[in-house]
PDB file of C-alpha atoms in Angstrom:
ATOM      1  CA  MET G   1      14.946  -7.401  10.891  1.00  0.00           C
ATOM      2  CA  THR G   2      11.927  -9.573  11.455  1.00  0.00           C
ATOM      3  CA  GLY G   3      11.262 -10.377   7.927  1.00  0.00           C
ATOM      4  CA  ARG G   4       7.709  -9.353   8.530  1.00  0.00           C
ATOM      5  CA  ILE G   5       5.776  -8.251   5.339  1.00  0.00           C
ATOM      6  CA  VAL G   6       2.558  -6.118   5.897  1.00  0.00           C
ATOM      7  CA  VAL G   7       0.120  -5.247   3.025  1.00  0.00           C
ATOM      8  CA  ILE G   8      -2.031  -2.477   3.720  1.00  0.00           C
ATOM      9  CA  GLY G   9      -5.150  -1.410   1.739  1.00  0.00           C
ATOM     10  CA  VAL G  10      -5.799   2.110   2.430  1.00  0.00           C
ATOM     11  CA  GLY G  11      -9.287   3.396   1.764  1.00  0.00           C
ATOM     12  CA  ASN G  12     -12.979   3.441   2.398  1.00  0.00           C
ATOM     13  CA  PRO G  13     -15.240   0.961   0.236  1.00  0.00           C
ATOM     14  CA  LEU G  14     -18.173   3.212   1.010  1.00  0.00           C
ATOM     15  CA  ARG G  15     -16.520   6.021  -1.038  1.00  0.00           C
ATOM     16  CA  GLY G  16     -16.386   4.529  -4.563  1.00  0.00           C
ATOM     17  CA  ASP G  17     -12.929   4.204  -5.970  1.00  0.00           C
ATOM     18  CA  ASP G  18     -11.497   4.924  -2.460  1.00  0.00           C
ATOM     19  CA  GLY G  19     -12.376   1.163  -1.918  1.00  0.00           C
ATOM     20  CA  ALA G  20      -9.490  -0.057  -4.308  1.00  0.00           C
ATOM     21  CA  GLY G  21      -6.925  -0.569  -1.729  1.00  0.00           C
ATOM     22  CA  PRO G  22      -9.196  -2.623   0.696  1.00  0.00           C
ATOM     23  CA  ALA G  23     -10.553  -4.568  -2.477  1.00  0.00           C
ATOM     24  CA  VAL G  24      -6.828  -5.636  -3.171  1.00  0.00           C
ATOM     25  CA  VAL G  25      -6.421  -6.860   0.213  1.00  0.00           C
ATOM     26  CA  GLU G  26      -9.434  -8.915   0.001  1.00  0.00           C
ATOM     27  CA  ALA G  27      -8.422 -10.454  -3.409  1.00  0.00           C
ATOM     28  CA  LEU G  28      -5.023 -11.407  -1.841  1.00  0.00           C
ATOM     29  CA  ARG G  29      -6.524 -13.453   1.192  1.00  0.00           C
ATOM     30  CA  GLY G  30      -5.547 -17.010   0.641  1.00  0.00           C
ATOM     31  CA  SER G  31      -3.225 -16.131  -2.310  1.00  0.00           C
ATOM     32  CA  VAL G  32       0.001 -14.836  -0.330  1.00  0.00           C
ATOM     33  CA  PRO G  33       1.795 -16.729   2.320  1.00  0.00           C
ATOM     34  CA  ASP G  34       0.092 -17.086   5.580  1.00  0.00           C
ATOM     35  CA  ASP G  35       2.491 -14.998   7.649  1.00  0.00           C
ATOM     36  CA  THR G  36       1.864 -11.819   5.392  1.00  0.00           C
ATOM     37  CA  VAL G  37      -0.107  -9.447   7.309  1.00  0.00           C
ATOM     38  CA  LEU G  38      -3.216  -8.250   5.305  1.00  0.00           C
ATOM     39  CA  ALA G  39      -4.718  -5.076   6.820  1.00  0.00           C
ATOM     40  CA  VAL G  40      -7.147  -2.457   5.847  1.00  0.00           C
ATOM     41  CA  SER G  41      -6.806   1.121   7.119  1.00  0.00           C
ATOM     42  CA  ASP G  42      -8.531   4.398   6.684  1.00  0.00           C
ATOM     43  CA  GLY G  43      -5.166   5.966   6.305  1.00  0.00           C
ATOM     44  CA  GLU G  44      -5.138   7.657   9.892  1.00  0.00           C
ATOM     45  CA  PRO G  45      -1.379   8.208  10.494  1.00  0.00           C
ATOM     46  CA  GLY G  46      -1.360   6.691  14.040  1.00  0.00           C
ATOM     47  CA  ARG G  47      -3.116   3.517  12.833  1.00  0.00           C
ATOM     48  CA  MET G  48      -0.966   3.182   9.818  1.00  0.00           C
ATOM     49  CA  LEU G  49       2.269   3.532  11.994  1.00  0.00           C
ATOM     50  CA  GLU G  50       0.881   0.677  14.202  1.00  0.00           C
ATOM     51  CA  LEU G  51       0.009  -1.527  11.398  1.00  0.00           C
ATOM     52  CA  TRP G  52       3.653  -1.546   9.946  1.00  0.00           C
ATOM     53  CA  ARG G  53       5.290  -1.453  13.496  1.00  0.00           C
ATOM     54  CA  GLY G  54       8.121  -4.046  13.271  1.00  0.00           C
ATOM     55  CA  ALA G  55       7.960  -4.702   9.698  1.00  0.00           C
ATOM     56  CA  ASP G  56      10.894  -5.029   7.380  1.00  0.00           C
ATOM     57  CA  THR G  57       8.470  -4.439   4.313  1.00  0.00           C
ATOM     58  CA  ALA G  58       5.259  -2.408   3.931  1.00  0.00           C
ATOM     59  CA  VAL G  59       3.439  -2.581   0.863  1.00  0.00           C
ATOM     60  CA  VAL G  60       0.683   0.063   0.766  1.00  0.00           C
ATOM     61  CA  VAL G  61      -2.267   0.031  -1.895  1.00  0.00           C
ATOM     62  CA  GLU G  62      -3.813   3.445  -2.223  1.00  0.00           C
ATOM     63  CA  ALA G  63      -6.173   5.484  -4.528  1.00  0.00           C
ATOM     64  CA  LEU G  64      -4.851   8.708  -5.948  1.00  0.00           C
ATOM     65  CA  ARG G  65      -6.484  11.708  -6.999  1.00  0.00           C
ATOM     66  CA  LEU G  66      -4.245  13.714  -9.224  1.00  0.00           C
ATOM     67  CA  HIS G  67      -4.918  17.194 -10.819  1.00  0.00           C
ATOM     68  CA  GLU G  68      -4.502  15.672 -14.479  1.00  0.00           C
ATOM     69  CA  SER G  69      -6.471  12.567 -13.610  1.00  0.00           C
ATOM     70  CA  ARG G  70      -6.280   9.575 -15.780  1.00  0.00           C
ATOM     71  CA  PRO G  71      -8.845   7.115 -13.935  1.00  0.00           C
ATOM     72  CA  GLY G  72      -7.476   3.661 -13.684  1.00  0.00           C
ATOM     73  CA  ALA G  73      -3.718   4.539 -14.304  1.00  0.00           C
ATOM     74  CA  LEU G  74      -1.485   2.616 -12.052  1.00  0.00           C
ATOM     75  CA  HIS G  75       1.510   3.989 -10.206  1.00  0.00           C
ATOM     76  CA  THR G  76       4.230   2.525  -8.083  1.00  0.00           C
ATOM     77  CA  LEU G  77       6.217   4.658  -5.633  1.00  0.00           C
ATOM     78  CA  THR G  78       8.814   4.550  -3.257  1.00  0.00           C
ATOM     79  CA  ALA G  79       8.509   5.891   0.294  1.00  0.00           C
ATOM     80  CA  THR G  80      10.518   8.945  -0.730  1.00  0.00           C
ATOM     81  CA  GLN G  81       8.256   9.662  -3.850  1.00  0.00           C
ATOM     82  CA  ALA G  82       4.895   9.136  -2.088  1.00  0.00           C
ATOM     83  CA  ALA G  83       6.254  11.448   0.958  1.00  0.00           C
ATOM     84  CA  GLY G  84       7.246  14.203  -1.565  1.00  0.00           C
ATOM     85  CA  ARG G  85       3.805  14.232  -2.887  1.00  0.00           C
ATOM     86  CA  ALA G  86       2.167  17.579  -2.364  1.00  0.00           C
ATOM     87  CA  THR G  87      -0.500  17.833   0.495  1.00  0.00           C
ATOM     88  CA  GLY G  88      -3.794  17.051  -0.888  1.00  0.00           C
ATOM     89  CA  THR G  89      -2.748  15.731  -4.580  1.00  0.00           C
ATOM     90  CA  ALA G  90      -1.880  12.290  -4.034  1.00  0.00           C
ATOM     91  CA  SER G  91      -4.458  11.029  -1.372  1.00  0.00           C
ATOM     92  CA  THR G  92      -8.068  10.721  -1.143  1.00  0.00           C
ATOM     93  CA  HIS G  93      -7.849  11.116   2.731  1.00  0.00           C
ATOM     94  CA  ALA G  94      -7.575  14.319   4.740  1.00  0.00           C
ATOM     95  CA  LEU G  95      -4.048  13.531   5.901  1.00  0.00           C
ATOM     96  CA  GLY G  96      -2.371  11.780   3.010  1.00  0.00           C
ATOM     97  CA  LEU G  97      -0.146   9.047   2.950  1.00  0.00           C
ATOM     98  CA  GLY G  98       2.887  11.301   1.985  1.00  0.00           C
ATOM     99  CA  GLU G  99       2.407  13.078   5.308  1.00  0.00           C
ATOM    100  CA  CYS G 100       2.149   9.599   7.184  1.00  0.00           C
ATOM    101  CA  LEU G 101       5.236   8.612   5.768  1.00  0.00           C
ATOM    102  CA  ALA G 102       7.195  11.751   6.503  1.00  0.00           C
ATOM    103  CA  LEU G 103       5.904  11.396  10.187  1.00  0.00           C
ATOM    104  CA  ALA G 104       7.039   7.721  10.181  1.00  0.00           C
ATOM    105  CA  GLU G 105      10.514   8.771   9.119  1.00  0.00           C
ATOM    106  CA  ALA G 106      10.849  11.692  11.748  1.00  0.00           C
ATOM    107  CA  LEU G 107       9.860   9.219  14.272  1.00  0.00           C
ATOM    108  CA  ASP G 108      12.127   6.417  12.922  1.00  0.00           C
ATOM    109  CA  LEU G 109       9.256   4.114  12.619  1.00  0.00           C
ATOM    110  CA  LEU G 110       9.506   3.646   8.884  1.00  0.00           C
ATOM    111  CA  PRO G 111       9.804  -0.118   7.670  1.00  0.00           C
ATOM    112  CA  ARG G 112      13.220  -0.898   5.941  1.00  0.00           C
ATOM    113  CA  LYS G 113      11.258  -0.976   2.427  1.00  0.00           C
ATOM    114  CA  VAL G 114       8.038   0.776   1.519  1.00  0.00           C
ATOM    115  CA  VAL G 115       6.207   0.150  -1.597  1.00  0.00           C
ATOM    116  CA  VAL G 116       3.121   2.145  -2.641  1.00  0.00           C
ATOM    117  CA  HIS G 117       1.010   0.659  -5.349  1.00  0.00           C
ATOM    118  CA  ALA G 118      -1.705   3.223  -6.254  1.00  0.00           C
ATOM    119  CA  VAL G 119      -4.691   3.633  -8.921  1.00  0.00           C
ATOM    120  CA  GLU G 120      -5.860   7.016 -10.066  1.00  0.00           C
ATOM    121  CA  VAL G 121      -9.557   7.358  -9.002  1.00  0.00           C
ATOM    122  CA  ALA G 122     -12.439   8.564 -11.159  1.00  0.00           C
ATOM    123  CA  ASP G 123     -14.972   8.834  -8.184  1.00  0.00           C
ATOM    124  CA  VAL G 124     -14.804   9.058  -4.607  1.00  0.00           C
ATOM    125  CA  GLU G 125     -18.425  10.028  -3.666  1.00  0.00           C
ATOM    126  CA  LEU G 126     -20.425   8.306  -1.269  1.00  0.00           C
ATOM    127  CA  GLY G 127     -21.588   4.848  -2.707  1.00  0.00           C
ATOM    128  CA  THR G 128     -20.228   1.291  -2.893  1.00  0.00           C
ATOM    129  CA  GLY G 129     -18.543  -0.048  -5.959  1.00  0.00           C
ATOM    130  CA  LEU G 130     -15.462   0.854  -8.124  1.00  0.00           C
ATOM    131  CA  SER G 131     -15.914   2.878 -11.416  1.00  0.00           C
ATOM    132  CA  GLU G 132     -15.347   0.957 -14.516  1.00  0.00           C
ATOM    133  CA  PRO G 133     -11.692   2.368 -14.913  1.00  0.00           C
ATOM    134  CA  VAL G 134     -10.647   1.305 -11.486  1.00  0.00           C
ATOM    135  CA  ARG G 135     -12.204  -2.073 -11.685  1.00  0.00           C
ATOM    136  CA  SER G 136     -10.636  -2.798 -15.057  1.00  0.00           C
ATOM    137  CA  ALA G 137      -7.169  -1.794 -13.479  1.00  0.00           C
ATOM    138  CA  LEU G 138      -7.888  -4.008 -10.239  1.00  0.00           C
ATOM    139  CA  PRO G 139      -6.523  -7.355 -11.797  1.00  0.00           C
ATOM    140  CA  ALA G 140      -3.004  -5.417 -12.549  1.00  0.00           C
ATOM    141  CA  LEU G 141      -2.927  -3.687  -9.271  1.00  0.00           C
ATOM    142  CA  ILE G 142      -3.614  -6.995  -7.360  1.00  0.00           C
ATOM    143  CA  GLU G 143      -0.688  -8.708  -9.445  1.00  0.00           C
ATOM    144  CA  ARG G 144       1.694  -5.710  -8.640  1.00  0.00           C
ATOM    145  CA  THR G 145       0.975  -6.161  -5.046  1.00  0.00           C
ATOM    146  CA  ARG G 146       1.434  -9.921  -5.137  1.00  0.00           C
ATOM    147  CA  VAL G 147       4.720  -9.396  -6.848  1.00  0.00           C
ATOM    148  CA  SER G 148       5.897  -6.834  -4.352  1.00  0.00           C
ATOM    149  CA  VAL G 149       5.175  -9.509  -1.484  1.00  0.00           C
ATOM    150  CA  ARG G 150       7.190 -12.141  -3.400  1.00  0.00           C
ATOM    151  CA  GLN G 151      10.056  -9.967  -3.989  1.00  0.00           C
ATOM    152  CA  ALA G 152      10.130  -9.163  -0.216  1.00  0.00           C
ATOM    153  CA  ARG G 153      10.127 -12.823   0.816  1.00  0.00           C
ATOM    154  CA  GLU G 154      12.905 -13.401  -1.798  1.00  0.00           C
ATOM    155  CA  GLY G 155      14.856 -10.476  -0.168  1.00  0.00           C
ATOM    156  CA  ASN G 156      14.452 -11.712   3.297  1.00  0.00           C
ATOM    157  CA  ARG G 157      15.490 -15.331   2.339  1.00  0.00           C
ATOM    158  CA  ARG G 158      18.581 -13.949   0.700  1.00  0.00           C
ATOM    159  CA  ARG G 159      19.520 -11.802   3.801  1.00  0.00           C
ATOM    160  CA  ARG G 160      18.880 -15.014   6.097  1.00  0.00           C
ATOM    161  CA  THR G 161      21.133 -16.996   3.804  1.00  0.00           C
ATOM    162  CA  SER G 162      23.911 -14.385   3.641  1.00  0.00           C
ATOM    163  CA  GLY G 163      24.022 -13.980   7.253  1.00  0.00           C
ATOM    164  CA  GLY G 164      21.638 -11.028   7.573  1.00  0.00           C
ATOM    165  CA  ALA G 165      19.554 -10.387  10.624  1.00  0.00           C
ATOM    166  CA  ALA G 166      16.339 -11.318   8.881  1.00  0.00           C
ATOM    167  CA  SER G 167      14.514 -14.334  10.480  1.00  0.00           C
ATOM    168  CA  PRO G 168      11.575 -16.539   9.247  1.00  0.00           C
TER     169      PRO G 168
END
């Protein structure tokens, strides 16, 4: 175990609320430990797998489009929950996060822990800027992500002091 923590903001800031993940990553710059990897991804599975390669913890921040939409509603999912989402219901991208996680598991490339923080979207049409419901939910989404980073660091520290394989 490396102790490496990666935060990936998935989305496209040029598609309205799909920019929520990248916005969270930008907000975290300078407010999480320097060894935390902060990255933005368009969600393409090959790039996602590369971003979290060798990480103990991956925190993914994503925009969700659900059939019964509640724009601005926040969700926290495990890798299993996210992978179990039906194709096309949970992601604003062609190949969803669920498929990416299933692929990573099949290839044995899944980090030890994956946490997905997501916000339900109102608008993913071309254009910059978040809708009011998503913009209002952003501080809570940022805080959830920050807490996940802190919990991952504490878990790494406990494993190191208890003789686990994690390193600084």
